[in-house]
Coordinates of N, CA and C in Angstrom, one line a residue:
M19 N 10.6 -46.1 -72.3 CA 10.0 -44.8 -72.1 C 10.8 -43.9 -71.2
Q20 N 10.9 -42.8 -71.6 CA 11.8 -41.9 -70.9 C 10.9 -40.9 -70.2
T21 N 11.1 -40.7 -68.9 CA 10.3 -39.7 -68.1 C 11.2 -38.5 -67.8
T22 N 10.7 -37.4 -67.9 CA 11.4 -36.2 -67.5 C 10.8 -35.6 -66.3
A23 N 11.7 -35.2 -65.5 CA 11.3 -34.5 -64.2 C 10.7 -33.2 -64.6
P24 N 9.6 -32.8 -63.9 CA 9.0 -31.5 -64.2 C 10.0 -30.4 -63.7
V25 N 10.0 -29.4 -64.5 CA 10.9 -28.3 -64.1 C 10.1 -27.3 -63.3
L26 N 10.6 -27.1 -62.1 CA 9.9 -26.2 -61.2 C 10.5 -24.8 -61.4
N27 N 9.7 -24.0 -61.9 CA 10.1 -22.6 -62.2 C 9.3 -21.6 -61.3
R28 N 9.7 -21.6 -60.1 CA 9.0 -20.7 -59.1 C 9.8 -19.4 -59.0
A29 N 9.1 -18.3 -59.0 CA 9.7 -17.1 -58.8 C 10.1 -16.9 -57.3
S30 N 9.3 -17.5 -56.4 CA 9.6 -17.3 -55.0 C 10.8 -18.0 -54.5
D31 N 11.3 -19.0 -55.2 CA 12.5 -19.7 -54.9 C 13.7 -18.8 -55.1
T32 N 13.6 -17.8 -55.9 CA 14.8 -17.0 -56.2 C 14.9 -15.8 -55.3
K33 N 13.9 -15.6 -54.5 CA 13.9 -14.4 -53.5 C 14.9 -14.8 -52.4
P34 N 15.5 -13.7 -51.8 CA 16.3 -14.0 -50.6 C 15.4 -14.3 -49.4
W35 N 16.0 -14.8 -48.4 CA 15.3 -15.3 -47.2 C 14.5 -14.2 -46.5
Y36 N 15.0 -13.0 -46.5 CA 14.3 -11.9 -45.8 C 13.1 -11.4 -46.5
R37 N 12.9 -11.8 -47.7 CA 11.7 -11.4 -48.5 C 10.5 -12.4 -48.2
H38 N 10.8 -13.5 -47.6 CA 9.7 -14.4 -47.3 C 9.1 -14.0 -45.9
P39 N 7.8 -14.2 -45.7 CA 7.1 -13.9 -44.5 C 7.4 -14.8 -43.3
W40 N 7.7 -16.1 -43.6 CA 7.9 -17.1 -42.5 C 9.0 -16.8 -41.6
P41 N 10.2 -16.4 -42.0 CA 11.3 -16.2 -41.0 C 10.9 -15.0 -40.1
W42 N 10.2 -14.0 -40.6 CA 9.8 -12.9 -39.8 C 8.7 -13.3 -38.8
L43 N 7.8 -14.1 -39.2 CA 6.8 -14.6 -38.3 C 7.4 -15.5 -37.2
L44 N 8.4 -16.3 -37.5 CA 9.0 -17.1 -36.5 C 9.9 -16.3 -35.5
M45 N 10.4 -15.2 -36.0 CA 11.3 -14.3 -35.1 C 10.4 -13.4 -34.3
L46 N 9.2 -13.2 -34.6 CA 8.3 -12.3 -33.9 C 8.1 -12.7 -32.4
G47 N 7.9 -14.0 -32.1 CA 7.7 -14.5 -30.8 C 8.9 -14.2 -29.9
P48 N 10.1 -14.6 -30.2 CA 11.3 -14.2 -29.4 C 11.5 -12.7 -29.2
L49 N 11.2 -11.9 -30.3 CA 11.3 -10.5 -30.2 C 10.4 -9.9 -29.1
V50 N 9.1 -10.4 -29.1 CA 8.2 -9.9 -28.1 C 8.6 -10.2 -26.7
V51 N 9.2 -11.4 -26.5 CA 9.7 -11.8 -25.2 C 10.9 -10.9 -24.8
V52 N 11.8 -10.6 -25.7 CA 12.9 -9.7 -25.4 C 12.4 -8.3 -25.0
I53 N 11.4 -7.8 -25.7 CA 10.9 -6.5 -25.4 C 10.2 -6.5 -24.0
A54 N 9.4 -7.6 -23.7 CA 8.7 -7.7 -22.4 C 9.8 -7.8 -21.3
A55 N 10.8 -8.5 -21.5 CA 11.9 -8.7 -20.5 C 12.6 -7.3 -20.2
C56 N 12.8 -6.6 -21.3 CA 13.4 -5.2 -21.1 C 12.5 -4.3 -20.3
Y57 N 11.2 -4.3 -20.6 CA 10.2 -3.5 -19.9 C 10.1 -3.9 -18.4
T58 N 10.1 -5.2 -18.2 CA 10.1 -5.7 -16.8 C 11.3 -5.3 -16.0
A59 N 12.5 -5.4 -16.7 CA 13.7 -5.0 -16.0 C 13.7 -3.5 -15.7
W60 N 13.2 -2.7 -16.6 CA 13.1 -1.2 -16.4 C 12.2 -0.9 -15.3
L61 N 11.0 -1.6 -15.2 CA 10.1 -1.4 -14.1 C 10.7 -1.8 -12.7
A62 N 11.4 -2.9 -12.7 CA 12.1 -3.3 -11.4 C 13.2 -2.4 -11.0
Y63 N 13.9 -1.8 -12.0 CA 15.0 -0.9 -11.6 C 14.5 0.5 -11.3
S64 N 13.5 1.0 -12.0 CA 13.1 2.4 -11.8 C 12.1 2.6 -10.6
Q65 N 11.3 1.6 -10.2 CA 10.3 1.8 -9.2 C 10.7 1.0 -8.0
Q66 N 11.0 1.7 -6.9 CA 11.5 1.0 -5.7 C 10.3 0.3 -5.0
D67 N 10.5 -0.9 -4.5 CA 9.5 -1.6 -3.7 C 9.4 -1.1 -2.3
A68 N 8.3 -0.5 -1.9 CA 8.2 0.2 -0.6 C 7.9 -0.9 0.5
L69 N 7.6 -2.1 0.1 CA 7.2 -3.1 1.1 C 8.4 -3.8 1.8
V70 N 9.5 -3.6 1.2 CA 10.7 -4.3 1.7 C 11.4 -3.4 2.8
V71 N 11.6 -4.0 4.0 CA 12.2 -3.3 5.1 C 13.7 -3.5 5.0
D72 N 14.5 -2.4 5.2 CA 16.0 -2.6 5.2 C 16.5 -3.4 6.3
D73 N 16.1 -3.1 7.5 CA 16.6 -3.8 8.7 C 15.5 -4.5 9.4
Y74 N 15.2 -5.7 8.9 CA 14.0 -6.5 9.4 C 14.2 -6.9 10.8
Y75 N 15.5 -7.1 11.3 CA 15.7 -7.5 12.6 C 15.3 -6.4 13.6
K76 N 15.6 -5.2 13.3 CA 15.1 -4.1 14.2 C 13.6 -4.0 14.2
Q77 N 13.0 -4.2 13.0 CA 11.6 -4.1 12.9 C 10.9 -5.2 13.7
G78 N 11.5 -6.4 13.8 CA 11.0 -7.5 14.6 C 11.1 -7.2 16.1
K79 N 12.2 -6.6 16.5 CA 12.3 -6.2 17.9 C 11.3 -5.1 18.2
A80 N 11.0 -4.2 17.3 CA 10.1 -3.2 17.6 C 8.6 -3.7 17.7
I81 N 8.3 -4.8 17.1 CA 7.0 -5.4 17.2 C 6.7 -5.8 18.7
N82 N 7.7 -6.3 19.4 CA 7.6 -6.6 20.8 C 7.3 -5.4 21.6
Q83 N 7.9 -4.2 21.3 CA 7.6 -3.0 22.0 C 6.2 -2.5 21.7
D84 N 5.8 -2.7 20.5 CA 4.4 -2.3 20.1 C 3.4 -3.2 20.9
L85 N 3.7 -4.4 21.1 CA 2.8 -5.3 21.8 C 2.7 -4.9 23.3
R86 N 3.8 -4.4 23.8 CA 3.7 -3.9 25.2 C 2.8 -2.6 25.2
R87 N 2.9 -1.8 24.3 CA 2.1 -0.6 24.2 C 0.6 -1.0 24.0
D88 N 0.3 -2.0 23.3 CA -1.0 -2.5 23.1 C -1.6 -3.0 24.4
R89 N -0.7 -3.7 25.2 CA -1.2 -4.2 26.5 C -1.5 -3.0 27.5
V90 N -0.7 -2.0 27.4 CA -1.0 -0.8 28.3 C -2.3 -0.2 27.9
A91 N -2.6 0.0 26.6 CA -3.9 0.5 26.1 C -5.0 -0.4 26.6
A92 N -4.8 -1.7 26.5 CA -5.9 -2.6 27.0 C -6.1 -2.5 28.5
D93 N -5.0 -2.3 29.2 CA -5.2 -2.2 30.7 C -5.9 -0.9 31.0
M94 N -5.7 0.2 30.2 CA -6.4 1.4 30.4 C -7.8 1.4 29.9
R95 N -8.2 0.3 29.1 CA -9.5 0.2 28.5 C -9.8 1.4 27.6
L96 N -8.8 1.8 26.7 CA -9.0 2.9 25.8 C -10.0 2.6 24.7
K97 N -10.7 3.6 24.3 CA -11.6 3.4 23.2 C -11.6 4.8 22.5
M98 N -11.7 4.7 21.1 CA -11.6 5.9 20.3 C -12.7 5.8 19.2
N99 N -13.4 6.8 19.0 CA -14.4 7.0 17.9 C -13.9 8.1 17.0
I100 N -13.8 7.8 15.7 CA -13.4 8.8 14.7 C -14.4 8.9 13.6
R101 N -14.7 10.1 13.2 CA -15.5 10.3 12.0 C -14.9 11.4 11.2
Y102 N -15.1 11.3 9.9 CA -14.5 12.2 9.0 C -15.6 12.9 8.2
D103 N -15.6 14.2 8.2 CA -16.5 15.1 7.4 C -15.7 15.6 6.2
A104 N -15.9 15.0 5.1 CA -15.2 15.3 3.9 C -15.5 16.7 3.4
A105 N -16.8 17.1 3.5 CA -17.2 18.5 3.1 C -16.5 19.6 3.8
A106 N -16.3 19.4 5.1 CA -15.7 20.4 6.0 C -14.2 20.2 6.1
G107 N -13.7 19.0 5.7 CA -12.3 18.7 5.8 C -11.8 18.5 7.2
V108 N -12.6 17.9 8.1 CA -12.3 17.8 9.5 C -12.5 16.3 9.9
L109 N -11.4 15.9 10.6 CA -11.5 14.6 11.3 C -11.7 14.9 12.8
A110 N -12.8 14.3 13.3 CA -13.2 14.6 14.7 C -13.4 13.3 15.4
G111 N -13.3 13.3 16.7 CA -13.5 12.1 17.4 C -13.5 12.3 18.9
T112 N -13.5 11.1 19.6 CA -13.5 11.1 21.1 C -12.6 10.0 21.5
I113 N -11.8 10.2 22.5 CA -11.0 9.2 23.1 C -11.3 9.1 24.6
S114 N -11.5 7.9 25.1 CA -11.9 7.8 26.5 C -11.5 6.4 27.0
N115 N -11.5 6.3 28.3 CA -11.5 5.0 28.9 C -12.6 5.0 29.9
L116 N -12.7 3.9 30.7 CA -13.9 3.8 31.6 C -13.8 4.8 32.7
A117 N -12.6 5.1 33.2 CA -12.4 6.0 34.3 C -12.5 7.5 34.0
H118 N -11.8 7.9 33.0 CA -11.8 9.3 32.6 C -11.2 9.5 31.2
P119 N -11.5 10.6 30.5 CA -11.0 10.9 29.2 C -9.4 11.0 29.2
E120 N -8.8 10.7 28.2 CA -7.4 10.7 28.0 C -7.0 12.2 27.8
S121 N -6.0 12.6 28.5 CA -5.5 14.0 28.4 C -4.1 13.9 27.7
G122 N -3.7 15.1 27.2 CA -2.4 15.1 26.4 C -2.6 15.0 24.9
K123 N -1.6 15.4 24.2 CA -1.7 15.4 22.8 C -1.8 14.0 22.2
L124 N -2.5 13.8 21.1 CA -2.6 12.6 20.4 C -1.9 12.7 19.1
T125 N -1.2 11.6 18.7 CA -0.6 11.6 17.4 C -1.5 10.5 16.6
I126 N -2.1 11.0 15.5 CA -2.9 10.1 14.7 C -2.2 9.9 13.4
S127 N -1.9 8.7 13.1 CA -1.2 8.3 11.9 C -2.2 7.6 11.0
L128 N -2.4 8.1 9.8 CA -3.2 7.4 8.8 C -2.2 6.8 7.7
V129 N -2.1 5.5 7.6 CA -1.2 4.9 6.8 C -1.9 4.3 5.6
H130 N -1.6 4.7 4.4 CA -2.2 4.2 3.2 C -1.8 2.7 3.0
S131 N -2.7 2.0 2.4 CA -2.5 0.5 2.3 C -1.4 0.2 1.3
T132 N -1.2 1.0 0.3 CA -0.2 0.6 -0.7 C 0.8 1.7 -1.0
L133 N 0.5 3.0 -0.8 CA 1.3 4.1 -1.2 C 1.9 4.9 0.0
P134 N 3.1 4.7 0.3 CA 3.7 5.4 1.5 C 3.7 6.9 1.3
S135 N 3.7 7.4 0.1 CA 3.7 8.9 -0.1 C 2.4 9.5 0.4
K136 N 1.4 8.7 0.5 CA 0.1 9.3 0.9 C -0.2 9.2 2.5
D137 N 0.8 8.6 3.2 CA 0.7 8.5 4.6 C 0.6 9.9 5.3
M138 N -0.2 10.0 6.3 CA -0.4 11.3 7.0 C -0.2 11.1 8.5
R139 N 0.3 12.2 9.1 CA 0.5 12.2 10.6 C -0.1 13.5 11.1
L140 N -1.1 13.3 12.0 CA -1.8 14.4 12.5 C -1.7 14.5 14.0
E141 N -1.7 15.7 14.6 CA -1.6 15.9 16.0 C -2.9 16.6 16.4
A142 N -3.5 16.0 17.5 CA -4.8 16.6 18.0 C -4.6 16.7 19.5
Q143 N -5.3 17.8 20.0 CA -5.4 18.0 21.5 C -6.8 17.8 22.0
P144 N -7.1 16.7 22.7 CA -8.4 16.5 23.2 C -8.8 17.5 24.3
D145 N -10.1 17.8 24.4 CA -10.5 18.7 25.5 C -10.8 17.9 26.7
A146 N -11.4 18.5 27.7 CA -11.6 17.8 29.0 C -12.5 16.6 28.9
Q147 N -13.4 16.5 27.9 CA -14.2 15.4 27.7 C -13.6 14.4 26.7
G148 N -12.5 14.6 26.2 CA -11.8 13.7 25.3 C -12.1 14.0 23.8
N149 N -12.9 15.0 23.5 CA -13.2 15.3 22.1 C -12.1 16.1 21.5
F150 N -11.9 15.8 20.2 CA -10.9 16.5 19.4 C -11.4 16.7 18.0
S151 N -10.7 17.6 17.3 CA -10.9 17.7 15.8 C -9.7 18.3 15.2
V152 N -9.4 17.9 14.0 CA -8.2 18.3 13.3 C -8.5 18.4 11.8
A153 N -7.9 19.4 11.2 CA -8.1 19.6 9.7 C -7.4 18.4 9.0
L154 N -8.1 17.9 8.0 CA -7.6 16.8 7.2 C -8.1 17.0 5.8
P155 N -7.1 17.0 4.8 CA -7.5 17.1 3.4 C -8.2 15.9 3.0
M156 N -8.7 16.0 1.8 CA -9.5 14.9 1.2 C -8.8 13.6 1.2
L157 N -9.4 12.5 1.8 CA -8.8 11.2 1.8 C -9.0 10.5 0.5
D158 N -8.0 9.7 0.1 CA -8.2 8.8 -1.0 C -9.1 7.6 -0.7
V159 N -9.7 7.1 -1.6 CA -10.5 5.9 -1.4 C -9.5 4.8 -1.2
A160 N -9.4 4.2 0.0 CA -8.5 3.2 0.3 C -8.8 2.5 1.6
R161 N -8.0 1.5 1.9 CA -8.1 0.9 3.3 C -6.9 1.5 4.1
W162 N -7.3 2.3 5.0 CA -6.3 3.0 5.8 C -6.0 2.2 7.1
Q163 N -4.7 2.2 7.5 CA -4.4 1.8 8.9 C -4.3 3.0 9.8
V164 N -5.0 2.9 10.9 CA -5.1 4.1 11.8 C -4.3 3.7 13.0
L165 N -3.3 4.5 13.4 CA -2.5 4.3 14.6 C -2.6 5.6 15.4
V166 N -3.0 5.4 16.7 CA -3.2 6.5 17.6 C -2.2 6.3 18.8
E167 N -1.4 7.3 19.1 CA -0.5 7.2 20.2 C -0.7 8.3 21.1
G168 N -0.4 8.1 22.4 CA -0.4 9.1 23.4 C 0.8 10.0 23.3
E169 N 0.8 11.1 24.0 CA 1.9 12.1 24.0 C 3.3 11.5 24.4
K170 N 3.2 10.6 25.3 CA 4.5 9.9 25.8 C 4.8 8.7 25.0
R171 N 4.0 8.3 24.1 CA 4.1 7.1 23.3 C 4.2 5.8 24.2
D172 N 3.5 5.8 25.3 CA 3.4 4.7 26.2 C 2.3 3.7 25.9
W173 N 1.4 4.1 25.1 CA 0.3 3.3 24.6 C 0.0 3.5 23.2
R174 N -0.8 2.6 22.6 CA -1.2 2.8 21.2 C -2.5 2.1 20.9
L175 N -3.3 2.6 20.0 CA -4.5 2.0 19.5 C -4.2 1.8 18.0
N176 N -4.7 0.7 17.4 CA -4.6 0.7 15.9 C -5.8 -0.1 15.4
G177 N -6.2 0.3 14.2 CA -7.3 -0.3 13.5 C -7.3 -0.1 12.1
E178 N -8.3 -0.6 11.4 CA -8.4 -0.4 9.9 C -9.6 0.4 9.6
W179 N -9.5 1.2 8.6 CA -10.6 2.1 8.2 C -10.7 2.1 6.7
A180 N -11.9 1.6 6.2 CA -12.1 1.5 4.8 C -12.9 2.7 4.4
W181 N -12.2 3.8 4.0 CA -12.8 5.0 3.6 C -13.2 4.9 2.1
P182 N -14.3 5.4 1.6 CA -15.4 6.0 2.2 C -16.5 5.0 2.7
H183 N -16.3 3.7 2.5 CA -17.3 2.8 2.9 C -17.7 3.0 4.4
D184 N -16.7 3.2 5.2 CA -17.0 3.4 6.7 C -16.8 4.9 6.9
R185 N -17.8 5.6 7.2 CA -17.7 7.1 7.5 C -17.1 7.3 8.9
A186 N -17.4 6.4 9.8 CA -16.8 6.5 11.1 C -16.4 5.2 11.6
I187 N -15.4 5.2 12.5 CA -14.9 3.9 13.0 C -14.7 4.0 14.5
E188 N -14.7 2.8 15.2 CA -14.5 2.8 16.6 C -13.3 1.8 16.8
I189 N -12.3 2.3 17.5 CA -11.1 1.4 17.8 C -11.1 1.2 19.3
R190 N -11.1 -0.1 19.7 CA -11.0 -0.5 21.1 C -9.7 -1.2 21.3
A191 N -9.1 -0.9 22.5 CA -7.9 -1.6 22.8 C -8.2 -3.0 23.3
E192 N -7.5 -4.0 22.7 CA -7.7 -5.4 23.0 C -6.3 -6.0 23.4
A193 N -6.3 -6.8 24.4 CA -5.0 -7.4 24.8 C -4.5 -8.3 23.7
P194 N -3.2 -8.2 23.3 CA -2.7 -9.1 22.3 C -2.5 -10.5 22.7

């Protein structure tokens, strides 16, 4: 008895490879990875990381100077209350210590938690009772670092301010 092999007459076997869906489906994964890698490389190249400091050694030395300024503020027992009236666009507050109000200009720096372009530097002149007010445009919703320095930069106060959750803050000098 003679057996004959069945003749496979498929039309799909005669198509070239690029007409089949399987090679394209298998190439889709690596193609997506290549596109994602190119996008990631573009992001890394086009947007500078603002959190990296060029000269970290000098920054480290400056920390010790800042700690000295914190100690001076603690010895003076400085205290500052700040409140922000968004409707009027005014930042107002009081700076004082136990003996007498602080005199001289104040430099108030509001440092945005993630975007350095939104940082603000304000100058205020307290009156005889230590009260001051300064115009301030609308603050973004953020966690702000508040740095207050005296005119001679011999002391500093710093604290955190979660605007608008905290409408007002109090910063007290504490020994480091």
